[in-house]
Coordinates of C-alpha atoms and ligand atoms in Angstrom, one line a residue:
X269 CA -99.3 90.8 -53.0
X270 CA -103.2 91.2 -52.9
X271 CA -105.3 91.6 -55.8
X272 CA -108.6 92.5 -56.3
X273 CA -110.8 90.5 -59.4
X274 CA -113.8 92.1 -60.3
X275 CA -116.6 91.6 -63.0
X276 CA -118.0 94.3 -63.8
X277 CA -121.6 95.4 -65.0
X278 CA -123.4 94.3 -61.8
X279 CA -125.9 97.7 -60.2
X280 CA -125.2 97.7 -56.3
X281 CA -128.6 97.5 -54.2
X282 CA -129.2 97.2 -50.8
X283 CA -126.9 99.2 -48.2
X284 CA -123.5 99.6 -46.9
X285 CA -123.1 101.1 -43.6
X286 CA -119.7 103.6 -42.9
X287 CA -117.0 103.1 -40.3
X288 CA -115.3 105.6 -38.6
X289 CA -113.1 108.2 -39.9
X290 CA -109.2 107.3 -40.5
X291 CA -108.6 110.8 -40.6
X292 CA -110.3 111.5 -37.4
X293 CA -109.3 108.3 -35.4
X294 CA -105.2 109.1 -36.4
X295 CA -105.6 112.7 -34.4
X296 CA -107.5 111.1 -31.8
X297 CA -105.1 108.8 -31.3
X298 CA -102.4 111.1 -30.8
X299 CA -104.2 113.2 -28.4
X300 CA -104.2 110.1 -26.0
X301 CA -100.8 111.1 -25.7
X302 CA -101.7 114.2 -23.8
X303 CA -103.1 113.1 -20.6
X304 CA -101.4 109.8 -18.3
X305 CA -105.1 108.9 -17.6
X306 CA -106.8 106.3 -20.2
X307 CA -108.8 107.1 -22.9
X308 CA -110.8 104.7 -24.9
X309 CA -112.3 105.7 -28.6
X310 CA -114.6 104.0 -30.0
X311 CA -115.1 103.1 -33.8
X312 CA -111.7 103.3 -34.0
X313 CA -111.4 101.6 -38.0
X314 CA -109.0 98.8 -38.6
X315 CA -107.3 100.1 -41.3
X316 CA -103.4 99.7 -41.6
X317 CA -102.9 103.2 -40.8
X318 CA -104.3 102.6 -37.6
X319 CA -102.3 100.1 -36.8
X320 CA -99.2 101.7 -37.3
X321 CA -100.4 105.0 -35.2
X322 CA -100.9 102.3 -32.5
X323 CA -97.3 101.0 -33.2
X324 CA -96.2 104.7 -32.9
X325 CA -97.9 105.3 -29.4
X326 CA -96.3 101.9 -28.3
X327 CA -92.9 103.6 -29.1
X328 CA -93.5 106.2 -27.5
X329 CA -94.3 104.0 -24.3
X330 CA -97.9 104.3 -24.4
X331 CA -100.2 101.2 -23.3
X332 CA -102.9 100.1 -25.5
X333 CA -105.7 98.0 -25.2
X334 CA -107.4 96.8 -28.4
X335 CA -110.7 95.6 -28.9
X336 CA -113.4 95.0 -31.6
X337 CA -113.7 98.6 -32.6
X338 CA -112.4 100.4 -29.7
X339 CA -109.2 101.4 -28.4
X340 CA -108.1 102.3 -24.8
X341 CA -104.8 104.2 -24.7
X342 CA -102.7 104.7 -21.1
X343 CA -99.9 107.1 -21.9
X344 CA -98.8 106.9 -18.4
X345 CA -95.4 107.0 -19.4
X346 CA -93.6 108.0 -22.6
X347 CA -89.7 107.1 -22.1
X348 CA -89.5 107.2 -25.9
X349 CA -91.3 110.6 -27.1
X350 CA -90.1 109.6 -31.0
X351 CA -91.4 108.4 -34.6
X352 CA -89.0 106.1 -35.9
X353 CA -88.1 106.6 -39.6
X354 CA -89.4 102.9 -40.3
X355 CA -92.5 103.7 -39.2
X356 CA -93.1 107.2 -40.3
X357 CA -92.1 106.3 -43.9
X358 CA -95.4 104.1 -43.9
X359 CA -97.4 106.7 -42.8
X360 CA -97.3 110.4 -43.6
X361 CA -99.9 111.0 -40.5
X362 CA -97.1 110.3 -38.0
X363 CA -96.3 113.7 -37.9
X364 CA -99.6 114.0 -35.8
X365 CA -97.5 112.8 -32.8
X366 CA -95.4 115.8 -32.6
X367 CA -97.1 118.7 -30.6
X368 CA -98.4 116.4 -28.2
X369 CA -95.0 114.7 -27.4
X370 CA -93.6 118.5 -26.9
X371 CA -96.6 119.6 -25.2
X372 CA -96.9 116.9 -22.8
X373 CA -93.1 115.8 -22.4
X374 CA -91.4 118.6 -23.7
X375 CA -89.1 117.1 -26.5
X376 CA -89.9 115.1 -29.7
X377 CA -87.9 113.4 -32.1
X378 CA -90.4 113.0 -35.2
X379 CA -88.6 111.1 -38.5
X380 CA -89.0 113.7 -41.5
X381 CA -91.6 112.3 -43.7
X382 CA -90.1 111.0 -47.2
X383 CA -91.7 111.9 -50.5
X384 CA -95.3 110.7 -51.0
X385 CA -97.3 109.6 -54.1
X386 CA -99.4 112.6 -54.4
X387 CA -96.7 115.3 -54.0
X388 CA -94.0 116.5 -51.7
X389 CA -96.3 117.0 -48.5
X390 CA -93.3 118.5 -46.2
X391 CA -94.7 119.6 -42.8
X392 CA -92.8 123.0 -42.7
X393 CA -96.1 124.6 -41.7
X394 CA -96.4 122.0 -38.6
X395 CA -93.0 122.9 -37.3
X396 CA -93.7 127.2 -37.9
X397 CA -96.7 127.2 -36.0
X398 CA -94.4 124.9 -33.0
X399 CA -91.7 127.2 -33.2
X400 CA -94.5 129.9 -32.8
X401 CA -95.7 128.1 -29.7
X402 CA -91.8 128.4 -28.2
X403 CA -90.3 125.2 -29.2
X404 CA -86.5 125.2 -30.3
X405 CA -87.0 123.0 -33.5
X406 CA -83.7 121.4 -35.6
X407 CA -83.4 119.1 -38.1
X408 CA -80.8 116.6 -38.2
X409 CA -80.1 112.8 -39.6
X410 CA -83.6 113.6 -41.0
X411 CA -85.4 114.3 -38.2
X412 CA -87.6 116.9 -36.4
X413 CA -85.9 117.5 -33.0
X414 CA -87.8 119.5 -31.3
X415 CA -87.5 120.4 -27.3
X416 CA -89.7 122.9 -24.8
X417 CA -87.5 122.6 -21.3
X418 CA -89.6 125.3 -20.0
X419 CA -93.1 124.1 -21.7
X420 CA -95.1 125.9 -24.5
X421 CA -96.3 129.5 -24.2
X422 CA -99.7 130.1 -26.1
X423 CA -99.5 132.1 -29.2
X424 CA -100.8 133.8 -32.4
X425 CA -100.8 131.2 -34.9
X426 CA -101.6 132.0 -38.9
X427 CA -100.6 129.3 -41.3
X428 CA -99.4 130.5 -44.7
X429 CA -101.8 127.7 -46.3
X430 CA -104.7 125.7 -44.7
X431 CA -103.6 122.2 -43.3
X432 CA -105.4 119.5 -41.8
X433 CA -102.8 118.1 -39.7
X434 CA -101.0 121.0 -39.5
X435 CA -103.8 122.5 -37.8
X436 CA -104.2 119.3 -35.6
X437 CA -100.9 118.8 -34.8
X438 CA -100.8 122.7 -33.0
X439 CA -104.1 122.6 -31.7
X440 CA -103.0 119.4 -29.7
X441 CA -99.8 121.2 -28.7
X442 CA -101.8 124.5 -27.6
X443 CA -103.8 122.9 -25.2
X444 CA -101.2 122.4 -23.0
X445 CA -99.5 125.3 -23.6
X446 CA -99.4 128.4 -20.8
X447 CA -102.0 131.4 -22.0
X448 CA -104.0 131.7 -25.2
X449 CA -103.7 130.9 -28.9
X450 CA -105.0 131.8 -31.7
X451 CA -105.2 129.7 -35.0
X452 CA -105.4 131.7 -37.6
X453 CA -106.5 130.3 -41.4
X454 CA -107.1 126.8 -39.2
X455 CA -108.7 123.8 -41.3
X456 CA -112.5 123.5 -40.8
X457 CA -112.8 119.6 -41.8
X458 CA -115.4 117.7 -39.7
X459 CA -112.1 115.6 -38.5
X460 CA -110.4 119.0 -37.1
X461 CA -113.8 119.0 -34.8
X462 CA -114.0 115.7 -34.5
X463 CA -110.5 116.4 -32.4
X464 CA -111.9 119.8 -30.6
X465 CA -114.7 117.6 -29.2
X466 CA -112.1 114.6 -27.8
X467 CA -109.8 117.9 -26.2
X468 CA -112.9 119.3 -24.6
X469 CA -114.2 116.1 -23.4
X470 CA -110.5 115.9 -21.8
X471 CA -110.2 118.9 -19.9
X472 CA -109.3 121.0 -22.8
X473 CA -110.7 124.7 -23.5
X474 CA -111.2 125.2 -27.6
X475 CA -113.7 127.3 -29.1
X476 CA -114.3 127.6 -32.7
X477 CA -113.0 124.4 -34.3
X478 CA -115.0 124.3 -37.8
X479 CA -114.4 128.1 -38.3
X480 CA -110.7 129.0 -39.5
X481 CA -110.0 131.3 -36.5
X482 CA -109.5 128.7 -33.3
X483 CA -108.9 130.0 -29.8
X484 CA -107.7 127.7 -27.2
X485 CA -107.1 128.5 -23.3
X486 CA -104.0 126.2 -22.5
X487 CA -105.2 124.4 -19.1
X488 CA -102.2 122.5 -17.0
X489 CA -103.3 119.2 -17.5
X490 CA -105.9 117.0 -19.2
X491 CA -107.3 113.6 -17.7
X492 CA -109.3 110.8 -19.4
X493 CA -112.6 110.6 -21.5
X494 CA -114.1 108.2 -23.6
X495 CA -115.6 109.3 -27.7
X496 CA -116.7 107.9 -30.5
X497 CA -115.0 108.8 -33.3
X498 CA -117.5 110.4 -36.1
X499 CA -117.6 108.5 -39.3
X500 CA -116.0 108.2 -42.2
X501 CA -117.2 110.7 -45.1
X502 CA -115.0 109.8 -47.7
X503 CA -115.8 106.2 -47.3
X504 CA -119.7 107.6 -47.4
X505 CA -118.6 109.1 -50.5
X506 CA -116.6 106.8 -52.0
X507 CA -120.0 104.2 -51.6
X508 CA -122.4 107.1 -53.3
X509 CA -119.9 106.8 -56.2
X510 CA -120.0 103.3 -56.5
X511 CA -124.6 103.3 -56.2
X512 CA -124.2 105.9 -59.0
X513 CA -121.2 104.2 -61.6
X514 CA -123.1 101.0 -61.8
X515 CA -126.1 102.4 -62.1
X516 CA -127.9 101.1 -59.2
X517 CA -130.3 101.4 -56.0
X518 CA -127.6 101.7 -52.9
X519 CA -128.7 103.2 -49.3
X520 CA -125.2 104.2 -47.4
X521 CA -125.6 104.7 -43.9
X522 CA -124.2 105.6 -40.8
X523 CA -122.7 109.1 -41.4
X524 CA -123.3 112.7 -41.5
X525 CA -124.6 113.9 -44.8
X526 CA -123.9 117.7 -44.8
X527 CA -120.7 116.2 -44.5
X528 CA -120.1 115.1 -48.2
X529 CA -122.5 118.2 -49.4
X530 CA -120.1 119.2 -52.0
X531 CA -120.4 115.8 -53.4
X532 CA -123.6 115.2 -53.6
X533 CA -124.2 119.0 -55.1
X534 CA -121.8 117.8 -57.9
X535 CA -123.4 114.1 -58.5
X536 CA -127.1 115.6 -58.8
X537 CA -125.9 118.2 -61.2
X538 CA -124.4 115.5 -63.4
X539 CA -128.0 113.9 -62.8
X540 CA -127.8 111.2 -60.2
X541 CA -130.7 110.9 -57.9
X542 CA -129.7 111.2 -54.3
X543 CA -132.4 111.4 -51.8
X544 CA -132.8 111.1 -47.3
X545 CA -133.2 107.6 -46.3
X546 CA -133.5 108.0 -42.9
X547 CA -131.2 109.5 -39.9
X548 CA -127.5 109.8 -41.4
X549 CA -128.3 107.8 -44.6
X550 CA -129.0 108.3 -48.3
X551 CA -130.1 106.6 -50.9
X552 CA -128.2 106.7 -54.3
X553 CA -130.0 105.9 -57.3
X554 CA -128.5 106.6 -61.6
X555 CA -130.2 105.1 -64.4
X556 CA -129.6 107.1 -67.6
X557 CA -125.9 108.4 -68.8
X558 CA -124.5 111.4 -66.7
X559 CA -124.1 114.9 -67.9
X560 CA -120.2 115.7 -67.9
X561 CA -119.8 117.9 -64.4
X562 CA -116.9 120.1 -63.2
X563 CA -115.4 120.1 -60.0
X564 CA -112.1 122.1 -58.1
X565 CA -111.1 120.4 -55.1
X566 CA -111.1 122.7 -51.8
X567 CA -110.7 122.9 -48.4
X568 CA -113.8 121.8 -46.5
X569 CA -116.3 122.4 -46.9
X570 CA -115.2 122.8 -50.6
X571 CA -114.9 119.3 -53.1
X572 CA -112.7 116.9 -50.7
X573 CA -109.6 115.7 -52.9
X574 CA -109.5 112.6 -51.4
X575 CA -112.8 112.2 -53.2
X576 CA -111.5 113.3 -56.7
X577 CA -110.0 110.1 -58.1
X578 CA -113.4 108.5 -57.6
X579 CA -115.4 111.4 -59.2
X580 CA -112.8 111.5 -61.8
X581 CA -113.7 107.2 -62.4
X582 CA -117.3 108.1 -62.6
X583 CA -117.4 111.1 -64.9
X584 CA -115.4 109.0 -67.4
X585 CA -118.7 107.7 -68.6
X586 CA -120.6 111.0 -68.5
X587 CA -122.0 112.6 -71.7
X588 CA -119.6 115.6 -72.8
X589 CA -116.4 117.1 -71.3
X590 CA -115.8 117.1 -67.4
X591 CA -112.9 119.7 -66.3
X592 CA -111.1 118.4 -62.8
X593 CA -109.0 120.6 -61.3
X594 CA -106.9 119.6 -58.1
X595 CA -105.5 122.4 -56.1
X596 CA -104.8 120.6 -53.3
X597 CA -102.1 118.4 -53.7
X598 CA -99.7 119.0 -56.6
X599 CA -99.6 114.9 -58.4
X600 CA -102.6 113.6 -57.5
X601 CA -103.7 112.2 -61.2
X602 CA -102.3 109.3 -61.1
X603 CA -105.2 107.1 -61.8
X604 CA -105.8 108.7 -64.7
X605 CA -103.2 106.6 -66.4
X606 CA -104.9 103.7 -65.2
X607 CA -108.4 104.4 -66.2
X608 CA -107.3 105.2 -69.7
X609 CA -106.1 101.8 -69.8
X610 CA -109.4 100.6 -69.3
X611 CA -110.7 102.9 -72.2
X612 CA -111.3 106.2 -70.5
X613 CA -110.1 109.5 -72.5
X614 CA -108.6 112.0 -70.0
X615 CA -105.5 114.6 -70.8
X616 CA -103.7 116.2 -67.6
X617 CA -102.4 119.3 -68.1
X618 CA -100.4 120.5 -65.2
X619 CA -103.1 120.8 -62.3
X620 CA -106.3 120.3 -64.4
X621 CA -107.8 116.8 -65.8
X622 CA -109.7 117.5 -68.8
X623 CA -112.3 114.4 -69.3
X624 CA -114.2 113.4 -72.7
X625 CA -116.9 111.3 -71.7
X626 CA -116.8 107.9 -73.5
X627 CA -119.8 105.0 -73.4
X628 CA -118.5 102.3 -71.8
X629 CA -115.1 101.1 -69.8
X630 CA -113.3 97.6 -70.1
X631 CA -111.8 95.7 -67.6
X632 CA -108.1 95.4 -67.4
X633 CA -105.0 95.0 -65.5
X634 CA -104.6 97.9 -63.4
X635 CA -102.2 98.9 -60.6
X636 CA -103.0 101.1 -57.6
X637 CA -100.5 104.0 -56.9
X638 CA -102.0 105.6 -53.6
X639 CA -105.0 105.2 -51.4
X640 CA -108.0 107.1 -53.2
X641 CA -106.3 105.9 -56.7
X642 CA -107.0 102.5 -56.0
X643 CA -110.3 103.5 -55.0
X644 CA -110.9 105.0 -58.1
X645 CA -109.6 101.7 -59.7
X646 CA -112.0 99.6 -57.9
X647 CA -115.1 101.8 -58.9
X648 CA -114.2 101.7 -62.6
X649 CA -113.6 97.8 -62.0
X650 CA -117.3 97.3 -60.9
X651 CA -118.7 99.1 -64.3
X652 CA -116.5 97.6 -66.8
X653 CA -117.1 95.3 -69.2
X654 CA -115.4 92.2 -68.2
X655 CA -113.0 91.4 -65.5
X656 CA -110.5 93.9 -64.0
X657 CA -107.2 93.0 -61.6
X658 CA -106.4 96.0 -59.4
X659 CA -103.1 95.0 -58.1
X660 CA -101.1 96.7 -54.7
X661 CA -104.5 96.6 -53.0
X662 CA -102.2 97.1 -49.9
X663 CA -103.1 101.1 -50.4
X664 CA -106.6 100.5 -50.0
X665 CA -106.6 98.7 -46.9
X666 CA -104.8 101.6 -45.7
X667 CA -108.0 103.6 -45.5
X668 CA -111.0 101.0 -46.4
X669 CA -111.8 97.8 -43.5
X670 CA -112.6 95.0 -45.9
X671 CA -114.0 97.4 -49.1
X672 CA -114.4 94.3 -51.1
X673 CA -116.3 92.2 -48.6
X674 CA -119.0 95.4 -48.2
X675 CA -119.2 95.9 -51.8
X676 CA -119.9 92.4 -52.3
X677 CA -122.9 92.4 -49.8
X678 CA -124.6 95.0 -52.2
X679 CA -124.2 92.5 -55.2
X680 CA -121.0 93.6 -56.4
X681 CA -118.5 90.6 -58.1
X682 CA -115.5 91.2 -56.1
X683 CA -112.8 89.3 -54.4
X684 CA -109.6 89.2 -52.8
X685 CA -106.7 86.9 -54.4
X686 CA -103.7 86.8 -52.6
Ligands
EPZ42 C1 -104.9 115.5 -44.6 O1 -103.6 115.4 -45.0 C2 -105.6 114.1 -44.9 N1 -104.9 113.1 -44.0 C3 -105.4 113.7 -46.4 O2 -106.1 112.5 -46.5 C4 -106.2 114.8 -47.2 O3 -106.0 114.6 -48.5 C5 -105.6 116.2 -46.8 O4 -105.6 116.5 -45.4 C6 -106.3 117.3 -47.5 O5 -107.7 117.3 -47.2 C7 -105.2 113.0 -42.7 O6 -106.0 113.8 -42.2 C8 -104.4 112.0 -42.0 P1 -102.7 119.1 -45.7 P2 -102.6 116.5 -44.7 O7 -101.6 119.4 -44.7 O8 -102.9 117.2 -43.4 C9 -99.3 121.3 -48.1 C10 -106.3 110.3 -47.4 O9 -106.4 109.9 -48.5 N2 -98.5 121.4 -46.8 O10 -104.1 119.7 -45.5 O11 -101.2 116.0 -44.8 C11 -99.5 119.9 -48.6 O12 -98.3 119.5 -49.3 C12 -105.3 111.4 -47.1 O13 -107.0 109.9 -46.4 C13 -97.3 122.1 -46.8 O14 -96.8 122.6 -47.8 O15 -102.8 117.6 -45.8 C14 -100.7 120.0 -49.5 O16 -100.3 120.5 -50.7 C15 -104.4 111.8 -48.3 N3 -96.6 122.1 -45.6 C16 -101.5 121.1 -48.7 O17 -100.6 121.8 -47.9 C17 -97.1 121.6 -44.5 O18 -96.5 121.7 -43.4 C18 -102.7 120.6 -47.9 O19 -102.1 119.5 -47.1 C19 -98.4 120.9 -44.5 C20 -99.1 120.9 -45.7

């Protein structure tokens, strides 16, 4: 099983450019399901994730095309319109594949997905807004079967709480559908535009993805496109953390600033230097200690809390007390265990991490328990004293191409041990 060594202590300089968005190329993916025509996206990230969205639209009978960075999907025919259990139990996301299999085929068999490291994560709200849309929805043998003989009849939509892919999932399923809808408390993440943009370009009518009220005129069919998928802001965030713990002079590039504006709001009050470097860069510098810094996770375009456990790894060394509070997902401290072991001092009291800033970390054997985690474990690696082993590095790769090899370009002392 991979590991990651790292010395720590080394102040990343230079720059590290940003791939495209996981969380915009897994939608985009399943859209490709919506038309028989192809569609190719570009900067399409070789994560694992992506590869087993791939394997899911292969199941369904899809054709796909692969190469360096771009992906051309021919969902000409989809004999199959399912997510197998063994695939969905890899990957949450897969549940992404479910309005567009009703919408475009008018069944889908979609594996319920099992329990996940940062909290239950049921898609209840995914199936109400389907069942809003018409479809006869049952669960059995632990799937979502859900069926549209007569095709989908557009709809008011209000979810009871915001969700990405909830939002996703019916906006893909509403573009097919016969009439209007209306998504009412929709998500307003760049990756729910991202997805807006790809329908449009495909024939679709949406207006208003990025506010939380999305109208869509259901059209009868959609035909091919090509897009580039936008990049990847928690990755861009996730490398303005890792300028700032260890203290250095890092440039990240590539993406859309405004995009990670809650972050950076947060880092300069806790007194890192963040300036423009240029069209969809910035440049990250931290000398002195931080100021301990609050933060609540939010819907965009609140605090992301996928970029919590990497705040959380940098405000460890802050002067003073830091209060976290994740209101997102219901067990997503589970780094803090870690990080204590490498000297940090954090207590968790039900949703909120309370943070006493200590002066330095030491490296350690550590273990990563989810994606961001191990993030988290990686950023604390490359400012403590001595060497740290983050071990399960298998949840990294599920969101990070090759995160040691671009931390290593900007002087960091990381490698990969199988
Ligand atoms: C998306 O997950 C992201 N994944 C997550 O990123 C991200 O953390 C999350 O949004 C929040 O921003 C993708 O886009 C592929 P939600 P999603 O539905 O859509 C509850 C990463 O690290 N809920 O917005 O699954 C849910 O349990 C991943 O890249 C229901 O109760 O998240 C959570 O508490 C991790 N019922 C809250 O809503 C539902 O039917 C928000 O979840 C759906 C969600």
């Amino acid at each position: 099983m991979d590991k990651f060594r790292i010395q720590g202590g080394v102040p990343l300089e230079g720059e590290i450019a940003v791939g495209g968005a996981k969380n915009s190329a897994l939608p985009a993916l399943a859209a490709c399901l919506l038309t028989s025509d192809p569609v190719t996206l570009r900067r399409i990230p070789p994560v694992r994730d992506i590869g087993t969205m791939q394997q899911l639209l292969q199941h369904a009978g899809a054709d796909l095309e692969v190469a360096d960075g771009s992906v051309t999907v021919r969902a000409a025919r989809l004999d199959h319109p399912e997510a197998p259990y063994d695939l969905v139990k890899t990957m949450r996301a897969s549940s992404l594949v479910l309005g567009p299999l009703v919408a475009r085929t008018g069944r889908a068999r979609v594996s319920m997905p099992g329990g996940c490291a940062i909290g239950a994560r049921p898609i209840n709200l995914h199936v109400a807004a389907l069942e809003q849309l018409g479809a006869e929805i049952q669960h059995s043998h632990g799937y979502v079967e859900a069926r549209a003989p007569h095709g989908l009849k557009g709809a008011l939509v209000h979810f009871d709480r915001i969700t990405v892919t909830g939002t996703e999932d019916v906006l893909m399923a509403a573009v097919l559908a016969e009439g209007e809808t209306v998504i009412h408390n929709a998500a307003r993440e760049p990756e729910v535009q991202d997805l807006a943009l790809l329908l449009n370009k495909m024939g679709a009518c949406v207006e208003g993805a990025g506010t939380s009220t999305i109208r869509v005129q259901g059209v009868a069919a959609l035909h091919g496109t090509e897009h580039t998928i936008i990049a990847d802001r928690i990755e861009a965030g996730t490398f303005l953390i890792a300028g700032a713990i260890t203290r250095g002079d890092l440039v990240v590039s590539g993406f859309v600033p405004e995009h990670v504006y809650a972050l950076t709001a947060k880092l300069r009050q806790a007194g890192v230097d963040i300036t423009a470097a240029g069209e969809g860069a910035l440049r990250v510098r931290a000398a002195s200690r931080l100021r301990a810094t609050d933060i609540t996770t939010e819907e965009f375009p609140g605090f992301a809390t996928d970029l919590q456990a990497q705040y959380m790894a940098l405000i460890t060394l802050a002067e003073g007390i830091s209060f976290i509070s994740e209101t997102i997902f219901e067990n997503r401290f589970m780094h803090t265990q870690e990080l204590a072991r490498m000297g940090a001092t954090i207590r968790v009291e039900g949703r909120q991490a309370i943070v006493a800033g200590v002066t330095e970390l030491t490296g350690a054997q550590v273990i990563a328990s989810d994606l961001r985690a191990s993030a988290s474990l990686v950023l604390a690696g490359l400012v403590a004293h001595g060497e740290t082993l983050v071990d399960r590095v298998y949840h990294i790769d599920r969101g990070y191409e090759k995160i040691e090899e671009k931390l290593a370009r900007a002087g960091a002392r990381i490698e990969r041990i199988i």
